[in-house]
Amino acid sequence: FLRFFFNDLYLNTWIKDEWSHFYDSVYVKENWIDPLIRWQPKVQQLIEKLTDKLSNRTTTVKTSRVTQPKEFNLTVPKPRAIPPPSPAPLPVLPKRQPVPPSIYKPPKERKQLEEIKTKNIQKAKDLLLEANTNQFRCATIKPEKREFLYRVISAVLISWSQISCEHVCLLFKTMYLEVVWESVLTQYLEELIKQPPDLIDNIPIKLNTAAILREGALYQRKLEEELKRIENLQQGAGDPSEFLEWQKQMRGKDLEEQLAEIECRRLQGKLSYEEAVLAHQNVTQENKKKADLLREEKAELMHLYAEKCLQEQKEMKELVEQVMEGHKNVKQVKAKIQEYKQQIVQRVCEESGELLRQALEEKEDKNRKRYELIQQIRAIESIPSIRHKFVDLTETGGHGLFGEMSIVELRERLALLKEAQKAAEEEKRDQIIHEKQAKEQLILDKLDQISQFRAQLGRAAALKQEEKKKSQSGERPMKDERILNLQKKIVEKTMERKKQAGLL
């Protein structure tokens, strides 16, 4: 059992697979298979002892060598070389020149780069406005969409020009962008809702079998719902058209309130942006005052640091002189270290020669055993073996099993089984052809039904569109009072910011 259970092939193949059915494969590999493989050498020794005991043989127990402690081979640190003292005293440094005042002033190149940057931004805005106004004649926009697109482009340009003027207040910029794009998208959705749905519904689409069946089921369900509605009306039920009209009006009012709320949020974001710019200008003035104070403190600290460096140089010179006096016997120490190293080298050479001799003896013993094994294998291979075996195909194997048959009888039964399988395949093929023809006929009927329903729905949609055009009115809602108040506040903050910038 131990030979079977601790076999590498069995552990890594089907034993591992059977355990993995009940536990995780990673858990089995790490906690079961790997420990068993590590214990295999000790178990192999145990198996050999048991076999020797069964065969009444005496086993020689190998005693492990006792570990002999050795002293640590510590390396002696090398003495560090001391630089010789300078013969001459330290030279007197000339008096340092004061820092020029131009260091604390901003360079002219930075101002020139800022002016070029502002000019490039203004030039790009002019080019973009000119490209949007002077469009190509081959890509003209329809009159009903031109006004809406101009409003969208102008809103985006104004928002980006206001945001790119300053490099601060990132939080207010993100909030302002969200409000602007939300208002632009709502306006664009309103324009899409106003367009007739026929432009989207009348696109020709190639239908496959699944699409035809789905559309046929949809129209059939709509037909059943319409019949059910007519039956309910005949029985005295009410018409929900008035409720739907009221619901549509209420949704329109809710949409207007949402648009007014979005505009208020946009203006609030713009107002908070103007307030943030004013706060930034105040912070810059305070920072300039703090910078002047820091420059004065820095000059005092530099003076103290220079005095401290001179004092440290004097102390270092005195320390070097003291160290040179304490290292006069360095040559004697070097000679002792050299003798100790020579003794260590001689001892290592003797030990390496003994190890080399033992290795040669082990190699000769190994080669002798290998030669004997090769001779045994060649002797086994030289024995002749019977290569031919005569078989009678009409006789059974004689194993004593139920239903035992000869090879000839097995071939005949396989031939009969193939013929029966071929007949079943032909019958299945005919059945599939009949089902396919019935399915094609069903799809053709569904297509005729779909075309009739589409024609009727198209006529109903045209009538509904005409009625909708007649009932539409072009009134526009008045602006909210909150929006007007916010616009006034924004104008006041903008004027205050420009005055503050002029003072700076």
XYZ file of C-alpha atoms in Angstrom:
504
model
C 0.000 0.000 0.000
C 2.835 2.440 0.802
C 4.496 1.795 -2.573
C 1.180 2.462 -4.324
C 0.244 5.544 -2.275
C 3.664 7.303 -2.402
C 4.229 6.781 -6.137
C 4.923 10.089 -7.968
C 2.901 9.116 -11.022
C -0.214 8.140 -9.042
C -0.046 11.150 -6.726
C 0.225 13.694 -9.560
C -2.400 12.093 -11.828
C -5.581 10.331 -10.759
C -5.215 10.592 -6.932
C -4.951 14.374 -7.267
C -7.903 14.442 -9.711
C -10.149 12.404 -7.365
C -9.323 14.618 -4.378
C -9.997 17.737 -6.492
C -13.630 16.611 -6.928
C -14.251 17.237 -3.203
C -11.725 20.015 -2.383
C -10.099 22.951 -4.143
C -7.248 21.959 -6.483
C -4.856 24.610 -5.064
C -5.576 23.425 -1.501
C -4.972 19.775 -2.493
C -1.697 20.642 -4.240
C -0.234 22.759 -1.416
C -1.482 20.901 1.693
C -1.598 17.227 0.571
C 0.371 16.433 -2.589
C 3.496 18.532 -1.865
C 3.945 17.231 1.755
C 3.560 13.610 0.567
C 6.243 14.163 -2.089
C 8.570 15.694 0.547
C 8.061 12.673 2.853
C 8.751 10.211 0.038
C 12.499 9.600 0.797
C 11.768 8.736 4.454
C 8.845 6.522 3.467
C 11.069 4.785 0.907
C 13.551 3.927 3.673
C 10.671 2.578 5.764
C 9.489 0.409 2.839
C 13.001 -1.007 2.385
C 13.192 -1.853 6.096
C 9.836 -3.611 5.967
C 10.801 -5.646 2.881
C 14.082 -6.675 4.518
C 12.203 -7.711 7.650
C 9.774 -9.823 5.591
C 12.647 -11.523 3.770
C 14.603 -12.089 7.066
C 17.516 -9.926 6.042
C 19.562 -7.771 8.322
C 19.645 -4.074 7.548
C 22.506 -1.745 8.228
C 21.351 1.420 9.896
C 23.214 4.479 8.681
C 24.053 6.852 11.454
C 23.974 10.519 10.576
C 27.125 12.513 11.062
C 27.263 14.768 14.091
C 27.606 18.434 13.314
C 31.027 19.731 14.335
C 30.948 23.383 15.405
C 33.498 25.706 13.854
C 34.622 29.107 14.847
C 33.421 32.106 12.885
C 35.850 33.388 10.296
C 35.498 37.067 11.050
C 37.276 39.499 8.776
C 39.446 42.033 10.503
C 38.492 45.554 9.422
C 41.148 47.410 7.519
C 42.496 50.554 9.150
C 41.205 53.649 7.422
C 43.716 55.988 5.957
C 43.916 59.419 7.546
C 44.570 62.338 5.210
C 47.789 64.173 6.052
C 47.393 67.562 7.697
C 47.678 70.579 5.504
C 51.112 72.164 5.912
C 49.897 75.672 5.359
C 47.036 77.395 7.189
C 43.696 77.752 5.469
C 43.612 80.585 2.952
C 41.538 83.616 3.788
C 38.543 83.778 1.462
C 37.730 87.084 -0.165
C 34.660 88.957 0.938
C 31.544 87.640 -0.826
C 29.632 89.871 -3.180
C 26.038 90.763 -2.330
C 23.207 89.032 -4.183
C 22.049 91.157 -7.152
C 18.470 92.457 -6.838
C 17.584 91.086 -10.313
C 17.237 87.560 -8.839
C 14.092 88.527 -6.921
C 12.401 90.054 -9.976
C 10.465 88.000 -12.555
C 12.312 87.660 -15.900
C 11.230 89.498 -19.031
C 10.929 86.259 -21.021
C 8.040 85.087 -18.828
C 6.057 88.276 -19.554
C 6.751 87.920 -23.278
C 5.565 84.294 -23.251
C 2.336 85.279 -21.476
C 1.668 88.017 -24.036
C 2.282 85.586 -26.920
C -0.003 83.036 -25.264
C -2.888 85.508 -24.918
C -2.442 86.606 -28.544
C -2.528 82.991 -29.762
C -5.693 82.291 -27.743
C -7.433 85.353 -29.194
C -6.277 84.419 -32.705
C -7.622 80.866 -32.315
C -10.979 82.228 -31.119
C -11.196 84.561 -34.132
C -10.349 81.728 -36.549
C -12.943 79.442 -34.949
C -15.635 82.123 -35.140
C -14.749 82.845 -38.782
C -14.824 79.121 -39.666
C -18.235 78.701 -38.016
C -19.748 81.756 -39.732
C -18.225 81.202 -43.216
C -19.188 77.596 -43.849
C -18.910 75.635 -47.105
C -21.833 75.915 -49.471
C -21.908 72.143 -50.054
C -22.610 71.551 -46.328
C -25.225 74.212 -45.604
C -27.638 73.636 -42.748
C -31.395 73.650 -43.078
C -33.061 76.923 -41.983
C -35.010 75.281 -39.165
C -31.762 73.918 -37.565
C -29.389 76.866 -38.181
C -30.639 79.006 -35.293
C -30.387 76.133 -32.806
C -26.821 75.201 -33.860
C -25.654 78.842 -33.614
C -27.022 79.016 -30.063
C -25.234 75.781 -29.102
C -21.861 76.880 -30.594
C -22.021 80.344 -28.993
C -22.823 78.837 -25.570
C -19.844 76.439 -25.810
C -17.456 79.219 -26.982
C -18.486 81.567 -24.164
C -18.105 78.849 -21.540
C -14.632 77.798 -22.751
C -13.387 81.402 -23.052
C -14.441 82.119 -19.463
C -12.898 78.932 -18.097
C -9.522 79.239 -19.893
C -8.835 82.772 -18.618
C -7.650 81.609 -15.187
C -5.761 78.569 -13.906
C -7.513 78.243 -10.560
C -10.825 77.144 -9.056
C -10.935 73.678 -10.664
C -13.906 72.686 -8.548
C -16.026 75.578 -9.865
C -14.941 74.859 -13.444
C -16.148 71.263 -13.335
C -19.489 72.291 -11.814
C -19.900 75.050 -14.424
C -19.138 72.669 -17.324
C -21.686 70.128 -16.069
C -24.430 72.779 -15.935
C -23.593 74.163 -19.427
C -23.535 70.787 -21.136
C -26.722 69.722 -19.373
C -28.560 72.772 -20.757
C -27.123 72.238 -24.261
C -28.177 68.596 -24.302
C -31.716 69.412 -23.156
C -32.080 71.960 -25.994
C -30.796 69.433 -28.507
C -33.254 66.802 -27.249
C -36.117 69.299 -27.655
C -35.121 69.851 -31.296
C -35.032 66.099 -31.891
C -38.485 65.678 -30.341
C -39.892 68.334 -32.687
C -38.723 66.401 -35.793
C -41.236 64.013 -37.443
C -40.706 60.327 -36.546
C -41.166 59.235 -40.169
C -37.494 60.026 -40.897
C -36.461 57.278 -38.464
C -39.287 54.779 -38.842
C -39.140 54.450 -42.645
C -35.532 53.187 -42.876
C -35.439 49.876 -44.814
C -34.061 47.001 -42.706
C -33.329 43.476 -43.908
C -35.186 41.066 -41.619
C -34.006 37.591 -40.661
C -36.215 34.720 -39.499
C -36.144 35.687 -35.807
C -36.972 39.339 -36.584
C -39.899 38.340 -38.829
C -41.355 36.069 -36.126
C -40.882 38.735 -33.427
C -42.549 41.432 -35.524
C -45.413 39.087 -36.441
C -45.975 38.295 -32.759
C -45.867 42.042 -31.940
C -48.523 42.911 -34.518
C -50.637 39.958 -33.412
C -50.440 41.179 -29.806
C -51.373 44.729 -30.865
C -54.347 43.362 -32.812
C -55.556 41.423 -29.779
C -55.187 44.513 -27.565
C -57.162 46.638 -30.041
C -59.949 44.028 -30.199
C -60.019 43.891 -26.414
C -60.252 47.717 -26.216
C -63.162 47.743 -28.689
C -64.958 45.089 -26.661
C -64.489 47.141 -23.487
C -65.878 50.237 -25.236
C -68.899 48.255 -26.395
C -69.472 47.112 -22.811
C -69.450 50.740 -21.540
C -65.813 51.418 -20.571
C -64.371 54.964 -20.790
C -61.835 56.382 -23.288
C -58.446 57.254 -21.659
C -57.595 59.942 -24.275
C -58.583 62.852 -21.964
C -56.378 61.518 -19.193
C -53.468 61.104 -21.633
C -53.888 64.713 -22.847
C -53.865 66.004 -19.264
C -50.815 63.859 -18.516
C -49.036 65.307 -21.575
C -49.728 68.889 -20.435
C -48.417 68.190 -16.944
C -45.258 66.654 -18.370
C -44.738 69.778 -20.490
C -45.000 71.976 -17.386
C -42.543 69.757 -15.514
C -40.108 70.011 -18.435
C -40.299 73.831 -18.418
C -39.618 73.890 -14.667
C -36.632 71.594 -15.131
C -35.187 73.844 -17.863
C -35.606 76.913 -15.629
C -33.856 75.063 -12.782
C -30.977 74.103 -15.103
C -30.558 77.738 -16.193
C -30.495 78.841 -12.547
C -27.798 76.280 -11.776
C -25.730 77.497 -14.732
C -25.952 81.125 -13.617
C -25.119 80.162 -10.020
C -22.010 78.388 -11.277
C -20.977 81.488 -13.224
C -21.561 83.687 -10.161
C -19.451 81.387 -7.959
C -16.695 81.528 -10.606
C -16.585 85.346 -10.445
C -16.429 85.235 -6.630
C -13.582 82.709 -6.783
C -11.575 84.991 -9.116
C -11.944 87.888 -6.662
C -10.807 85.667 -3.788
C -7.779 84.541 -5.821
C -6.735 88.146 -6.466
C -6.886 88.904 -2.721
C -4.801 85.812 -1.954
C -2.090 86.862 -4.443
C -1.703 90.236 -2.696
C -1.293 88.547 0.698
C 1.248 86.114 -0.759
C 3.394 88.984 -2.042
C 3.597 90.474 1.453
C 4.533 87.122 2.972
C 7.250 86.619 0.308
C 8.944 89.901 1.280
C 9.090 88.837 4.941
C 10.534 85.430 4.006
C 13.335 87.049 1.956
C 14.468 89.118 4.963
C 14.483 86.062 7.245
C 16.439 84.071 4.652
C 19.228 86.679 4.517
C 19.682 86.532 8.319
C 19.809 82.721 8.303
C 22.479 82.668 5.553
C 24.721 84.952 7.641
C 24.416 82.656 10.670
C 25.116 79.591 8.518
C 28.411 81.059 7.200
C 29.688 81.689 10.750
C 28.776 78.134 11.767
C 30.712 76.638 8.805
C 33.920 78.471 9.785
C 33.670 77.157 13.356
C 33.186 73.552 12.126
C 36.298 73.778 9.891
C 38.452 74.779 12.865
C 37.135 71.880 14.968
C 37.777 69.373 12.137
C 41.404 70.492 11.801
C 42.030 69.918 15.528
C 40.417 66.459 15.341
C 42.690 65.369 12.446
C 45.803 66.304 14.407
C 44.654 64.230 17.395
C 43.963 61.142 15.231
C 47.413 61.249 13.566
C 49.125 61.081 16.951
C 47.220 57.891 17.934
C 48.196 55.841 14.780
C 51.973 55.534 15.001
C 52.138 51.696 15.375
C 50.255 50.829 12.165
C 53.216 48.935 10.558
C 53.472 46.357 13.377
C 49.746 45.590 13.170
C 50.020 45.050 9.381
C 52.842 42.479 9.822
C 50.819 40.427 12.341
C 47.792 40.390 10.036
C 49.950 39.167 7.114
C 51.270 36.190 9.117
C 47.747 35.229 10.232
C 46.503 35.253 6.625
C 49.358 32.974 5.470
C 48.450 30.383 8.122
C 44.800 30.404 7.008
C 45.789 29.863 3.326
C 48.006 26.868 4.194
C 45.214 25.233 6.236
C 42.668 25.683 3.397
C 45.024 24.069 0.846
C 45.413 20.932 2.989
C 41.634 20.542 3.447
C 40.919 20.983 -0.304
C 43.426 18.191 -1.214
C 41.680 15.729 1.142
C 38.249 16.562 -0.328
C 39.532 16.071 -3.889
C 40.860 12.587 -3.063
C 37.501 11.527 -1.568
C 35.641 12.777 -4.651
C 37.862 10.710 -6.993
C 37.223 7.526 -4.979
C 33.436 8.071 -5.053
C 33.494 8.620 -8.814
C 35.446 5.369 -9.448
C 32.945 3.381 -7.335
C 30.020 4.916 -9.260
C 31.552 4.041 -12.672
C 32.143 0.435 -11.573
C 28.470 -0.019 -10.561
C 27.299 1.496 -13.834
C 29.456 -0.917 -15.850
C 27.994 -3.938 -13.984
C 24.422 -2.708 -14.666
C 25.160 -2.338 -18.396
C 26.472 -5.914 -18.537
C 23.256 -7.222 -16.939
C 21.053 -5.295 -19.403
C 22.987 -6.655 -22.398
C 22.646 -10.215 -21.084
C 18.857 -9.805 -20.802
C 18.609 -8.350 -24.319
C 20.562 -11.266 -25.838
C 17.802 -13.794 -24.864
C 15.632 -14.591 -27.976
C 11.845 -13.932 -27.791
C 8.875 -15.346 -29.753
C 7.624 -12.610 -32.091
C 4.893 -14.388 -34.082
C 1.521 -15.470 -32.679
C -1.131 -17.296 -34.740
C -4.756 -16.194 -34.178
C -7.971 -17.912 -35.381
C -10.631 -15.238 -36.071
C -13.521 -17.758 -35.904
C -12.829 -18.859 -32.319
C -13.739 -17.069 -29.095
C -11.224 -15.913 -26.532
C -12.264 -18.513 -23.957
C -12.412 -16.038 -21.048
C -15.729 -17.421 -19.750
C -17.716 -14.165 -20.178
C -21.424 -13.798 -21.031
C -22.042 -12.869 -24.674
C -18.502 -13.782 -25.734
C -18.107 -13.892 -29.536
C -15.417 -14.282 -32.174
C -13.988 -11.491 -34.312
C -15.888 -12.661 -37.442
C -19.228 -12.551 -35.614
C -18.338 -9.118 -34.198
C -17.658 -7.749 -37.690
C -21.021 -9.067 -38.974
C -22.891 -7.412 -36.099
C -21.082 -4.116 -36.696
C -22.091 -4.209 -40.387
C -25.773 -4.746 -39.440
C -25.559 -1.904 -36.911
C -24.127 0.490 -39.532
C -26.974 -0.342 -41.959
C -29.593 0.359 -39.260
C -27.880 3.631 -38.360
C -27.817 4.718 -42.018
C -31.569 4.020 -42.395
C -32.293 6.112 -39.273
C -30.226 8.999 -40.679
C -32.188 8.935 -43.966
C -35.480 9.027 -42.072
C -34.256 11.951 -39.932
C -33.088 13.831 -43.051
C -36.539 13.528 -44.686
C -38.188 14.775 -41.493
C -35.879 17.830 -41.362
C -36.679 18.714 -45.010
C -40.440 18.619 -44.319
C -40.038 20.798 -41.209
C -37.913 23.313 -43.150
C -40.532 23.642 -45.908
C -43.285 24.188 -43.310
C -41.181 26.881 -41.580
C -40.535 28.733 -44.872
C -44.267 28.764 -45.631
C -44.963 30.148 -42.138
C -42.396 32.941 -42.649
C -43.967 33.921 -46.007
C -47.381 34.163 -44.356
C -45.920 36.309 -41.574
C -44.282 38.656 -44.135
C -47.622 39.220 -45.890
C -49.260 39.947 -42.545
C -46.446 42.364 -41.530
C -46.677 44.325 -44.811
C -50.422 44.816 -44.319
C -49.955 46.013 -40.735
C -47.161 48.427 -41.758
C -49.308 50.014 -44.463
C -52.146 50.578 -42.001
C -49.798 51.995 -39.332
C -48.226 54.369 -41.885
C -51.585 55.822 -42.843
C -52.546 56.234 -39.174
C -49.214 57.977 -38.374
C -49.653 60.423 -41.284
C -53.131 61.412 -40.066
C -51.846 61.829 -36.512
C -48.948 64.037 -37.690
C -51.276 66.343 -39.596
C -53.499 66.752 -36.536
C -50.450 67.469 -34.364
C -49.196 70.215 -36.727
C -52.558 71.939 -36.608
C -52.716 71.880 -32.795
C -49.159 73.146 -32.164
C -48.618 76.754 -30.998
C -45.386 78.756 -31.168
C -45.568 80.498 -27.788
C -42.377 80.687 -25.787
C -42.310 80.748 -21.957
C -41.278 83.886 -20.146
C -38.052 83.970 -18.230
C -38.099 83.218 -14.514
C -37.456 86.004 -11.969
C -34.652 83.979 -10.367
C -32.802 83.872 -13.699
C -33.055 87.665 -14.145
C -31.771 88.315 -10.604
C -28.815 85.969 -11.104
C -27.905 87.662 -14.405
C -27.825 91.063 -12.672
C -25.565 89.718 -9.903
C -23.190 88.218 -12.486
C -22.864 91.580 -14.281
C -22.073 93.336 -10.978
C -19.411 90.757 -10.000
C -17.814 90.985 -13.461
C -17.480 94.777 -13.196
C -15.978 94.458 -9.693
C -13.450 91.856 -10.914
C -12.332 94.096 -13.800
C -11.827 97.028 -11.425
C -9.747 94.835 -9.075
C -7.635 93.624 -12.024
C -6.992 97.247 -13.053
C -5.728 98.079 -9.555
C -3.303 95.121 -9.630
